[in-house]
Coordinates of C-alpha atoms in Angstrom, one line a residue:
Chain A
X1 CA 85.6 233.5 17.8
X2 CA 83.9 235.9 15.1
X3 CA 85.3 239.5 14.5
X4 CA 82.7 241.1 15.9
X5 CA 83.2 239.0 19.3
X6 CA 87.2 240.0 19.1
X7 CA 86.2 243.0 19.1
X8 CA 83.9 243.8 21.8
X9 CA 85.9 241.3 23.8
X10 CA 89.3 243.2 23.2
X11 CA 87.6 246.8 23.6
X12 CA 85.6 245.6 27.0
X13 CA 89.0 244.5 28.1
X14 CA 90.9 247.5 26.8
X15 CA 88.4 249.7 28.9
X16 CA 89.1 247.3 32.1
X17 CA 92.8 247.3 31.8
X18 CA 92.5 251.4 31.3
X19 CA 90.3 251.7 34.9
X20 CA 92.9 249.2 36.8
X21 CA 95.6 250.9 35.5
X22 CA 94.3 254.4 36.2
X23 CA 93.4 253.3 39.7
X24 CA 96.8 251.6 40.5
X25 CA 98.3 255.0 39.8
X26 CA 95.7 257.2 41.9
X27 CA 96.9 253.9 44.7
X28 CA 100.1 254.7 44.7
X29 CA 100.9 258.4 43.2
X30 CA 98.1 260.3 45.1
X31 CA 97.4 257.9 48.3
X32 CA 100.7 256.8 47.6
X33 CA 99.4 253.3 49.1
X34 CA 97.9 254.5 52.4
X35 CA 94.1 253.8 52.7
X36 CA 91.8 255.7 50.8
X37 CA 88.2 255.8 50.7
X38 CA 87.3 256.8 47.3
X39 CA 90.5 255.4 45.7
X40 CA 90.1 252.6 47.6
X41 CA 86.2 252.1 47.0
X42 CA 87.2 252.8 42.9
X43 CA 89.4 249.9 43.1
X44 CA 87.2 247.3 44.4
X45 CA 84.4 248.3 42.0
X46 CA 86.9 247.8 39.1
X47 CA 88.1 244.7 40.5
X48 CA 84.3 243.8 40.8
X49 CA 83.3 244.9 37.4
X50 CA 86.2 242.5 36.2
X51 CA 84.5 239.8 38.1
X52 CA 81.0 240.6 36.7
X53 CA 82.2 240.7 33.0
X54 CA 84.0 237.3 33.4
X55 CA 81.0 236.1 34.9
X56 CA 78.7 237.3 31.8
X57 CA 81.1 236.7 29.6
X58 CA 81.1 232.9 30.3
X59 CA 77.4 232.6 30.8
X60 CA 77.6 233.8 27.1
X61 CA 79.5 231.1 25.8
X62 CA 77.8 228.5 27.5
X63 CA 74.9 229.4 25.5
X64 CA 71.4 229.8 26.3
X65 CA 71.2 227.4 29.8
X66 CA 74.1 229.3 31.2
X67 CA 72.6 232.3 30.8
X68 CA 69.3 231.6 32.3
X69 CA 71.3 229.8 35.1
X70 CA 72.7 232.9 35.4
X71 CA 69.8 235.7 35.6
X72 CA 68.1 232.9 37.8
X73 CA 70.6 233.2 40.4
X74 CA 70.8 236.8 40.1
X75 CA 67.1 237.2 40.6
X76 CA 67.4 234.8 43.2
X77 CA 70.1 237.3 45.1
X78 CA 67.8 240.0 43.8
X79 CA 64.8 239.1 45.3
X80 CA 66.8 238.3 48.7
X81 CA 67.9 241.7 49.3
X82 CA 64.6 242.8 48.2
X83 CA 62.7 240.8 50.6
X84 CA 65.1 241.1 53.6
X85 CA 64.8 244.8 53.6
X86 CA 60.7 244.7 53.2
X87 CA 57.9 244.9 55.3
X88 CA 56.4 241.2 55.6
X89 CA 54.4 239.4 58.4
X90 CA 54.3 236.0 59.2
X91 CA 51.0 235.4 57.2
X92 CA 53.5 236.2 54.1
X93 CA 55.2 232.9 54.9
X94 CA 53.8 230.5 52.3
X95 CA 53.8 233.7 49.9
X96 CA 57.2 234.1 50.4
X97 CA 58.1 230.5 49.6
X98 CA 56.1 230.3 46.6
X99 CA 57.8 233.2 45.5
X100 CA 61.0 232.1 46.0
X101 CA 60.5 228.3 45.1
X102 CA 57.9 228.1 42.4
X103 CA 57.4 231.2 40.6
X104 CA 61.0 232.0 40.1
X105 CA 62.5 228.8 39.1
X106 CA 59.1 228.7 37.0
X107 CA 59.5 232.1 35.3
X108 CA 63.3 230.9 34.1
X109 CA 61.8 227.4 33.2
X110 CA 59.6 229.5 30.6
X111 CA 61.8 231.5 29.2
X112 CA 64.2 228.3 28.7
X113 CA 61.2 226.6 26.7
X114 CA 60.6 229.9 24.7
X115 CA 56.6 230.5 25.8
X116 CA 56.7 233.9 25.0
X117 CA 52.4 233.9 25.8
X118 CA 53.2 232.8 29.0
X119 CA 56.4 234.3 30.6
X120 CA 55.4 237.4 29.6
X121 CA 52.2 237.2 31.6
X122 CA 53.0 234.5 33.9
X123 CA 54.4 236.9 37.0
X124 CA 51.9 239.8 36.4
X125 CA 48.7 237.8 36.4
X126 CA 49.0 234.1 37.9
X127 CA 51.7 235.0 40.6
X128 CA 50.0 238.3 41.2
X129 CA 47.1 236.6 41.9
X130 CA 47.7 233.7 43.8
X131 CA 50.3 235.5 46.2
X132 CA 47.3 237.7 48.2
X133 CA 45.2 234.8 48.0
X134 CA 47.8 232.6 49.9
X135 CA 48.4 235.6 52.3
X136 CA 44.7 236.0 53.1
X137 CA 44.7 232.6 54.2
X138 CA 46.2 233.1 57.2
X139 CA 43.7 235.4 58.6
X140 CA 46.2 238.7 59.6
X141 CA 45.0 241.8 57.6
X142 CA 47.0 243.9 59.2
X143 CA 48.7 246.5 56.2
X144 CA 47.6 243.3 53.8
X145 CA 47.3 246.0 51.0
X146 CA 50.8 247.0 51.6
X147 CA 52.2 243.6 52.2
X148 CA 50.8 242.3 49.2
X149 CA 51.6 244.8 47.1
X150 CA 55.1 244.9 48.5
X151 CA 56.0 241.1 47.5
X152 CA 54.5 242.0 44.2
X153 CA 56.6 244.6 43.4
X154 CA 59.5 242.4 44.7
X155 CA 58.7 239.8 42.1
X156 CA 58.1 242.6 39.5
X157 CA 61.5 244.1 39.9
X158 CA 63.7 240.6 41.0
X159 CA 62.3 238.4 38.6
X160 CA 60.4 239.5 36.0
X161 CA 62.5 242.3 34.8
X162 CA 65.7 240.8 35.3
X163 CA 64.4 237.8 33.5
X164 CA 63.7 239.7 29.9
X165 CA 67.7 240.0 29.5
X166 CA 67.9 236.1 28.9
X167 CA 65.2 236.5 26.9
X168 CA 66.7 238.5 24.4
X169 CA 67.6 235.5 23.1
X170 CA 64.4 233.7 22.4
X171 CA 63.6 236.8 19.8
X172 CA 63.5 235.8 16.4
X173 CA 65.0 238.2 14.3
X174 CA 65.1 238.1 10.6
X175 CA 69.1 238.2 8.9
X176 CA 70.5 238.2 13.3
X177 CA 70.1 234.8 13.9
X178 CA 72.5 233.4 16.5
X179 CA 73.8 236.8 17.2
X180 CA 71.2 237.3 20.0
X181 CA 73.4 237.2 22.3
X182 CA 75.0 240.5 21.4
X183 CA 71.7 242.5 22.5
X184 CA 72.7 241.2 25.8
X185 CA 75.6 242.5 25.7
X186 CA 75.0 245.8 24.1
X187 CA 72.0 246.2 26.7
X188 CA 74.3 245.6 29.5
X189 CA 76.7 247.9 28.0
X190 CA 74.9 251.1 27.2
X191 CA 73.2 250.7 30.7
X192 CA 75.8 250.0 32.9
X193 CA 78.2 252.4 31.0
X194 CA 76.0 255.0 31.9
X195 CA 75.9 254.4 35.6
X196 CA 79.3 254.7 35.0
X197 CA 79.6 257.9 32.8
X198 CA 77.0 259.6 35.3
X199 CA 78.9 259.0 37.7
X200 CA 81.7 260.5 36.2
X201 CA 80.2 263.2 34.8
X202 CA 78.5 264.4 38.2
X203 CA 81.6 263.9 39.8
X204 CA 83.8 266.2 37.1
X205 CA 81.0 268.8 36.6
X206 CA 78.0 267.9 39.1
X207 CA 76.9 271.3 40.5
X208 CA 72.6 271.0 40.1
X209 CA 71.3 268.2 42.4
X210 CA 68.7 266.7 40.1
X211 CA 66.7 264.5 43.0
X212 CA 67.8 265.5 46.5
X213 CA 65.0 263.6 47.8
X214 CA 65.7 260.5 46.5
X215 CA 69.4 260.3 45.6
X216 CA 71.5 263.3 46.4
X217 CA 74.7 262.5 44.6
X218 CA 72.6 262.3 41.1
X219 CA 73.3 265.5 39.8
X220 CA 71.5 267.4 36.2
X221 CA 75.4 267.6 34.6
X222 CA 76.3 264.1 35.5
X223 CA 72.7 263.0 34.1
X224 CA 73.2 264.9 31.0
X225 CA 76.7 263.9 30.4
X226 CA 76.2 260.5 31.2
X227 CA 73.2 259.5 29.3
X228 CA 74.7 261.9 26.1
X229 CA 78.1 259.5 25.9
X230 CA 76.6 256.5 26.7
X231 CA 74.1 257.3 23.8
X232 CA 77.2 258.1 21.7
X233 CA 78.9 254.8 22.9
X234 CA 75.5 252.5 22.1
X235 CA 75.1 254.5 18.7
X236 CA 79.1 253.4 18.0
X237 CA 78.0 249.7 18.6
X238 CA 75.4 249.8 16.3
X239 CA 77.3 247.0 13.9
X240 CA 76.8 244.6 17.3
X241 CA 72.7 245.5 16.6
X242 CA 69.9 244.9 14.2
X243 CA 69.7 248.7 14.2
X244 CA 70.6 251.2 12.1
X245 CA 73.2 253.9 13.1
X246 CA 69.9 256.4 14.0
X247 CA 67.9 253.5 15.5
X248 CA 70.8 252.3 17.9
X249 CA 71.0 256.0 19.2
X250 CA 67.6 256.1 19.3
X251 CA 67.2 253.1 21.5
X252 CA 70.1 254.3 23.4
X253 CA 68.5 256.5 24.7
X254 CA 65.4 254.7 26.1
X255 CA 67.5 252.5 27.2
X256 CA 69.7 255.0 29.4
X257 CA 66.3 256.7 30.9
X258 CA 64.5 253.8 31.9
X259 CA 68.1 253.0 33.7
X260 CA 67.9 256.6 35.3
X261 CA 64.6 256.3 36.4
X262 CA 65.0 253.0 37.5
X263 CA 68.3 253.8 39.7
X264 CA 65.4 256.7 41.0
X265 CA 62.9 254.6 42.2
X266 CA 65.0 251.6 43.5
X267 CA 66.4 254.8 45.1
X268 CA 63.3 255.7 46.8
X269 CA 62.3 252.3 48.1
X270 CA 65.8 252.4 49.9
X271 CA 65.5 255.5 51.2
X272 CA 61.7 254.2 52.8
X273 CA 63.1 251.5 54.3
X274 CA 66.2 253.4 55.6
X275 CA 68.9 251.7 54.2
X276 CA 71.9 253.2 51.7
X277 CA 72.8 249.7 50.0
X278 CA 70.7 247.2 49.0
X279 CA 73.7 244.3 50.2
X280 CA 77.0 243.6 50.4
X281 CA 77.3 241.2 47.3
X282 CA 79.4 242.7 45.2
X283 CA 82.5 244.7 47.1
X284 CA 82.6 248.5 46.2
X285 CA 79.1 248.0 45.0
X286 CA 76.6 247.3 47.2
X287 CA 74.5 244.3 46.6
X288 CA 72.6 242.8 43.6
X289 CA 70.4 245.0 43.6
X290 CA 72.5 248.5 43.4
X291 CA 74.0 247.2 40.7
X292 CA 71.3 245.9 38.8
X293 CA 68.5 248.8 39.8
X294 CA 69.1 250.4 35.7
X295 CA 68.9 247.3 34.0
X296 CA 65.5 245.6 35.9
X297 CA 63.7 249.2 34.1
X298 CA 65.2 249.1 30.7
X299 CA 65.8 245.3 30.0
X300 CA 61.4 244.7 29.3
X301 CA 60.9 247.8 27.4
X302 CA 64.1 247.1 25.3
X303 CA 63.0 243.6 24.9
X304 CA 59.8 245.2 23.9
X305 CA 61.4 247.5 21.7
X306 CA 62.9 245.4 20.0
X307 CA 60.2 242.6 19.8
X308 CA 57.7 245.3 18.1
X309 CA 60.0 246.2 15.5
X310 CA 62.3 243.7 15.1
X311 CA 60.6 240.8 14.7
X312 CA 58.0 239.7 12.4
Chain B
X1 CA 85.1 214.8 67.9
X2 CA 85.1 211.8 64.9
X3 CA 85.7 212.8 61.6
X4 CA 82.0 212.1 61.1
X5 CA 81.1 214.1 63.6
X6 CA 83.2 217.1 62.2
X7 CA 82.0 216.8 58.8
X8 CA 78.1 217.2 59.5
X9 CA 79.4 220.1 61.8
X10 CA 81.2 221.5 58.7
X11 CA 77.5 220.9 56.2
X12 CA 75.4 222.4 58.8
X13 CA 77.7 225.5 59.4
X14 CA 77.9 225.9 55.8
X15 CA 74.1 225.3 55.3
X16 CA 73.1 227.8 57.7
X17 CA 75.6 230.5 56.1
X18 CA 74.3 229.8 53.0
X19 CA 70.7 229.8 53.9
X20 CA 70.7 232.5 56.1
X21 CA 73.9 234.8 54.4
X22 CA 74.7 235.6 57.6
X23 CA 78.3 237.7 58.3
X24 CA 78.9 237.7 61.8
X25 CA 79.3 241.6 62.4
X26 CA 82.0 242.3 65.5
X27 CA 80.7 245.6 66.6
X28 CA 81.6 246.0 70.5
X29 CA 83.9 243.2 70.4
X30 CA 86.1 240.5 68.6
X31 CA 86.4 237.0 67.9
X32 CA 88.9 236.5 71.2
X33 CA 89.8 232.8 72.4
X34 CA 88.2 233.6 75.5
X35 CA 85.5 231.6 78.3
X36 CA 82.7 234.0 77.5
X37 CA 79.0 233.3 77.7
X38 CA 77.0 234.7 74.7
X39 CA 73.3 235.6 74.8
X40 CA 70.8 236.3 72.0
X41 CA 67.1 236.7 71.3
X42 CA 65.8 234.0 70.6
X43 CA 62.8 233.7 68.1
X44 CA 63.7 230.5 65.7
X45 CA 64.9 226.7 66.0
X46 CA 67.9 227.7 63.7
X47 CA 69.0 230.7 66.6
X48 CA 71.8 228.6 68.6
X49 CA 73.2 227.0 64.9
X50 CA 73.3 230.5 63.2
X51 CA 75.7 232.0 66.4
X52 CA 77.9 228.9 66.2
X53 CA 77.8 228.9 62.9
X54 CA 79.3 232.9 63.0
X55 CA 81.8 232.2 64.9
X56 CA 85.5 230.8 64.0
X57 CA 86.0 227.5 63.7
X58 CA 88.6 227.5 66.6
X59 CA 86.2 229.2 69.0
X60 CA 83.1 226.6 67.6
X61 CA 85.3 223.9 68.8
X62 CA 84.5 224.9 72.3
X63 CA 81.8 227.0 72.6
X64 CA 78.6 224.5 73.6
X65 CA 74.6 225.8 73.1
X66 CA 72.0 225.4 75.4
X67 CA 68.9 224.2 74.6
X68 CA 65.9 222.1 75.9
X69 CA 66.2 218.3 77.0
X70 CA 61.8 218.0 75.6
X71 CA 63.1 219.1 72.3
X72 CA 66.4 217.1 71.8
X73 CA 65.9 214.0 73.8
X74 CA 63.0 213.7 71.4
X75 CA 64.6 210.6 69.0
X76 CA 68.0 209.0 67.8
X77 CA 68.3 212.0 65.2
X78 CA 68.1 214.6 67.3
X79 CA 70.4 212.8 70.5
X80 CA 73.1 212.5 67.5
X81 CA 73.3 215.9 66.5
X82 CA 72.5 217.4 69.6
X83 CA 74.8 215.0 72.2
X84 CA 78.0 214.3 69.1
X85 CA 77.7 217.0 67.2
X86 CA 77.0 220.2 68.7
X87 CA 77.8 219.0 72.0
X88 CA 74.9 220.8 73.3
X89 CA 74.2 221.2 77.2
X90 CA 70.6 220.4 77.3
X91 CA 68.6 222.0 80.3
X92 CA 65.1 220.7 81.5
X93 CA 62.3 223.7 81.2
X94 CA 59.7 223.2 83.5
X95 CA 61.6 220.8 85.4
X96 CA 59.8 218.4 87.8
X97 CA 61.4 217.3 91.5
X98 CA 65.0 215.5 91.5
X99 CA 66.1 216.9 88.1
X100 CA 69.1 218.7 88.0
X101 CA 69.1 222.4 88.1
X102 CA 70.0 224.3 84.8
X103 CA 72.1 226.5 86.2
X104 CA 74.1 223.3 88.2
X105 CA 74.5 221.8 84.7
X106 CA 75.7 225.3 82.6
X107 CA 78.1 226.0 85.8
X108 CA 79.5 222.3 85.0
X109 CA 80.0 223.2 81.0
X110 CA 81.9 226.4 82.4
X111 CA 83.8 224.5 84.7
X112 CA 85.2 222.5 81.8
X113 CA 86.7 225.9 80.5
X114 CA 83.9 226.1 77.4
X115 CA 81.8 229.1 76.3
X116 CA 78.4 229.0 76.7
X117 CA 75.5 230.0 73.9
X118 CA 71.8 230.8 75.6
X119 CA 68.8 232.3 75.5
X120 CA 67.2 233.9 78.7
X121 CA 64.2 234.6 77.0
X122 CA 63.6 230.7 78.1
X123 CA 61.6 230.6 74.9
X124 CA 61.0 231.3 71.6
X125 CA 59.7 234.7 71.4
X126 CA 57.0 234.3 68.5
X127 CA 54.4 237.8 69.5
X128 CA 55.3 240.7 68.2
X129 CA 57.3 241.9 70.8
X130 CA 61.0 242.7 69.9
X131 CA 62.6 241.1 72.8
X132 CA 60.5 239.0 75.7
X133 CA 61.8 239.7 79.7
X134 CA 65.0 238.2 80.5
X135 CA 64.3 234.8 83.5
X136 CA 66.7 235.1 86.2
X137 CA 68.8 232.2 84.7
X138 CA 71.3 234.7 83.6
X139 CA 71.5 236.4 86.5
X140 CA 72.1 233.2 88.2
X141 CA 74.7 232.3 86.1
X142 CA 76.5 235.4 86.1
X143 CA 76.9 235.2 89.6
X144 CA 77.6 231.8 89.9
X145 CA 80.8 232.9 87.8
X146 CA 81.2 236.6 87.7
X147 CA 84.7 236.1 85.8
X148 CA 83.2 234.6 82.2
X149 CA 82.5 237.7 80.4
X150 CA 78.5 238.0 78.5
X151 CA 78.9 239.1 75.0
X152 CA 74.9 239.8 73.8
X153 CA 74.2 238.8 70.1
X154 CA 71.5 239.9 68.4
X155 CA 69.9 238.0 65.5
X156 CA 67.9 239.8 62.5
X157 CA 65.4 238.5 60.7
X158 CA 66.2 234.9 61.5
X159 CA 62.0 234.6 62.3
X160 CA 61.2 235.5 59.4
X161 CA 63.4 232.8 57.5
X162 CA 61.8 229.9 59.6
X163 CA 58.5 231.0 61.8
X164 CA 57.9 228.9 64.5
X165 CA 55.8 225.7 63.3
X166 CA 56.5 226.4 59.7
X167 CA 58.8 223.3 57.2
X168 CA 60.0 225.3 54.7
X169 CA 62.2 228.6 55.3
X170 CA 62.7 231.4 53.3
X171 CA 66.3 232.3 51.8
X172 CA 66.6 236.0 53.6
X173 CA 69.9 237.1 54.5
X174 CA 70.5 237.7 58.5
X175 CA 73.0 239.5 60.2
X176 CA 74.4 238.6 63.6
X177 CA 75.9 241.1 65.6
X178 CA 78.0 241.1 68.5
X179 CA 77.7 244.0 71.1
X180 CA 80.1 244.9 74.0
X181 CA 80.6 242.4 76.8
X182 CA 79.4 243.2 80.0
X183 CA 79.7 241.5 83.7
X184 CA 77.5 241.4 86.9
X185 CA 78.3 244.0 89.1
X186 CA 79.8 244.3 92.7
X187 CA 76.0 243.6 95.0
X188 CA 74.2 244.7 91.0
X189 CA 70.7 243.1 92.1
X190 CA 68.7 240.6 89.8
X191 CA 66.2 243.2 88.3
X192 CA 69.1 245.5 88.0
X193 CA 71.0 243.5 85.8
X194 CA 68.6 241.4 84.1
X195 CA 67.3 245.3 83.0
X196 CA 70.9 245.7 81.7
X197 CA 71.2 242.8 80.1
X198 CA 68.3 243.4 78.0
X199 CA 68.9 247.2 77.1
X200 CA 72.1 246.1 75.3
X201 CA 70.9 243.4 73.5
X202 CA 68.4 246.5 72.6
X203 CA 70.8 248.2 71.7
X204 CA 72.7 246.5 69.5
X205 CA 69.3 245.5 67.4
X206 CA 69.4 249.4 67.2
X207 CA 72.6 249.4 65.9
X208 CA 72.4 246.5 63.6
X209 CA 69.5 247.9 62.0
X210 CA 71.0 251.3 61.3
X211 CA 74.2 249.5 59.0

């Protein structure tokens, strides 16, 4: 194991052990081991988040096929919350399957051979094609537009976008090679961190609902805080990065609003279909989905980011 | 049962959880050792496996589905699994002269002392109706033994993982949910209770859907 792999390994570990420890006191000094909802809700998400990071953290040693073993499974999850909760007919049938059975598995299958040209495009021209044609087959074109456009965005947000965090490690990057693995990590991080740190923040200080609409415990000072410190945390990590310490903050920061907006329109979707949780995957959590609504928005545009001026 | 017989219960139970995701949700009762008679909708080949699949494995051990003699008698595959292990209690539909009456044969399963799983939609509702009319099977049955209490279990989504006629289904998650028993009533008349019967399955789809 490297030093820089100690590291983030000891400090991911240090912040885990903190949170348990900090919750098995709230347990027992404040509920003083009676149930609890919020202590007790805070306590399966850390138990959960332990889960999650010995989950990752595995996929990352076994190297590049355990990680796209991995994100398959989780878009697999991904895409079956998403589709249980949407509005399909039965002419969506063989759609469906195709979906599900061919261009997920096929997506994955791309990024393992490193086709850049074609995963990139594969989802948002030949599945977006093909899936309406196969549902106009059947002959019902009742709300087609919608039902197409709903399996689309389905695949979109399950597959495709969950699919460019493996693919971090296909980039080429002059003086990082076989560190790619690390922008996995640090994208995970910076994200989920500040999911956490909003959180935290709105809970501390949160007076100014930012959405009511769409997600009324988001609050303006648990935004703010939360995207500031995890901006601070990501530009700390830098020496994980290619990037400078001004760059790192720099992406940081797209990175954190993309995961904003993203938590606000998976939000919004939810709150159409008139459901509060996406599963019930992950105890404390939610499903799949709830936990992964930041990183499907920010994992393309930092692989992106980082394609465009990273590689050569 | 045969050990075989117990292990391709065991892979189908788990198939069907897996495949479907289903958690069996106990909302206006729980998972008692007790004779009881549980009645679903009924719009997929996979309904009678995904309720025995939700329930314990004690109570699976002796609660038998019913489904239709055309459907299973139909080949050595389908006897097997049906006859050994499911232990189904098949019915004719549509029956012709001299063939026993369904509600002769379920009286004999309950006779035995085991639960019962059916549908009295008769069929598998594939319109776009929510829930078809009850038949009067259930009202026959209920007062052929008004003691078994009927526990309704509603099923969501399960159509759209396996449409009727279609090979391949689709990995959705389902829920199964268990509502509040209910019982015939002293002189309750047939449309009466039939009506009943159908508003709480009705019911609990409403409640299932809301979380």
């Amino acid at each position: 194991m490297d030093q820089h792999t100690l590291w983030i390994t000891a400090g991911i570990a240090g912040i885990l052990v903190f949170a348990s420890v900090v919750g098995a006191c709230l347990k027992f000094l404040l509920a003083r081991g009676a149930p609890h909802p919020v202590i007790d809700n805070l306590n399966a998400r850390v138990k959960a988040w332990w889960m999650m990071v010995i989950v990752i953290g595995l996929a990352l040693f076994a190297g590049k096929t355990g990680v796209i073993v991995l994100f398959a499974f989780v878009s697999l999850m991904a895409l079956r919350e998403y589709i249980t909760i949407a509005p399909t007919r039965r002419g969506d049938h063989w759609a469906l399957v195709l979906s599900f059975f061919v261009v997920l598995p096929f997506q994955y299958g791309l990024i393992w051979i490193e086709w850049y040209g074609m995963y990139s495009i594969f989802i948002p021209v030949y599945a977006f094609l093909v899936l309406p044609i196969l549902a106009s087959i059947p002959g019902d074109t009742r709300d087609f537009l919608q039902r197409s456009a709903t399996i689309q965005w389905g695949l979109m947000v399950s597959v495709f976008c969950i699919s460019h965090v493996p693919a971090l490690l296909t980039l080429g990057i002059p003086g990082y090679e076989g560190r790619n693995a690390f922008l996995i990590v640090f994208l995970i991080l910076v994200v989920q961190l500040s999911d956490v740190l909003q959180y935290v923040w709105g809970k501390l200080l949160g007076r100014t609902k930012i959405a009511p609409e769409l997600s009324p415990s988001k609050t303006v000072e648990g935004f703010v805080g939360g995207v500031a410190s995890a901006v601070a945390i990501g530009t700390a990590l830098y020496w994980m990065t290619p990037f400078s310490i001004g760059e790192a903050a720099l992406v940081s920061l797209a990175i954190t609003l993309m995961g904003f907006l993203g938590g606000l329109v998976m939000s919004a979707i939810k709150r159409d279909r008139g459901v509060k949780d996406w599963g019930a995957m992950i105890e404390g959590h939610g499903g799949m989905l709830d936990r992964l609504d930041s990183v499907c928005f920010s994992a393309p545009i930092f692989f992106h980011i980082v394609r465009y001026w990273w590689t050569p | 049962m045969s050990l075989l017989t117990d292990s391709i219960a065991g892979l189908l139970t788990s198939f069907t959880r897996i495949v479907t995701g289903a958690k069996a949700r106990w909302i206006g009762c729980a998972p008692a050792d007790i004779q009881r008679i549980y009645f679903g909708n009924h719009s997929s080949h996979a309904d009678f496996m995904l309720i025995w699949a939700s329930l314990p494995a004690p109570l699976r051990a002796k609660t038998r589905p019913v489904a239709g003699a055309d459907y299973w008698e139909k080949g050595r595959i389908r006897q097997f699994i049906i006859h050994r292990v499911l232990r189904g209690v098949l019915v004719e539909r549509g029956r012709a002269d001299g063939s026993a009456d369904p509600i002769d044969t379920m009286a004999a399963a309950l006779e035995a002392g085991d639960s019962l799983i059916l549908f009295p939609e008769g069929t598998r509702n594939t319109t776009d109706e929510i829930l078809l009319p009850f038949k009067s099977g259930l009202y026959r049955l209920a007062l052929r033994r008004p003691d078994v209490e009927m526990v309704p279990v509603w099923m969501d989504n399960l159509r759209r993982v396996l449409p009727k006629g279609e090979p391949v289904p689709v990995p959705l998650l389902c829920s199964v949910s268990f509502g509040a028993p209910l019982r015939v009533g002293q002189g309750e008349e047939k449309d009466a209770f039939l009506a009943r019967a159908r508003q709480a399955l009705l019911d609990l789809a409403g409640l299932a859907r809301s979380g």
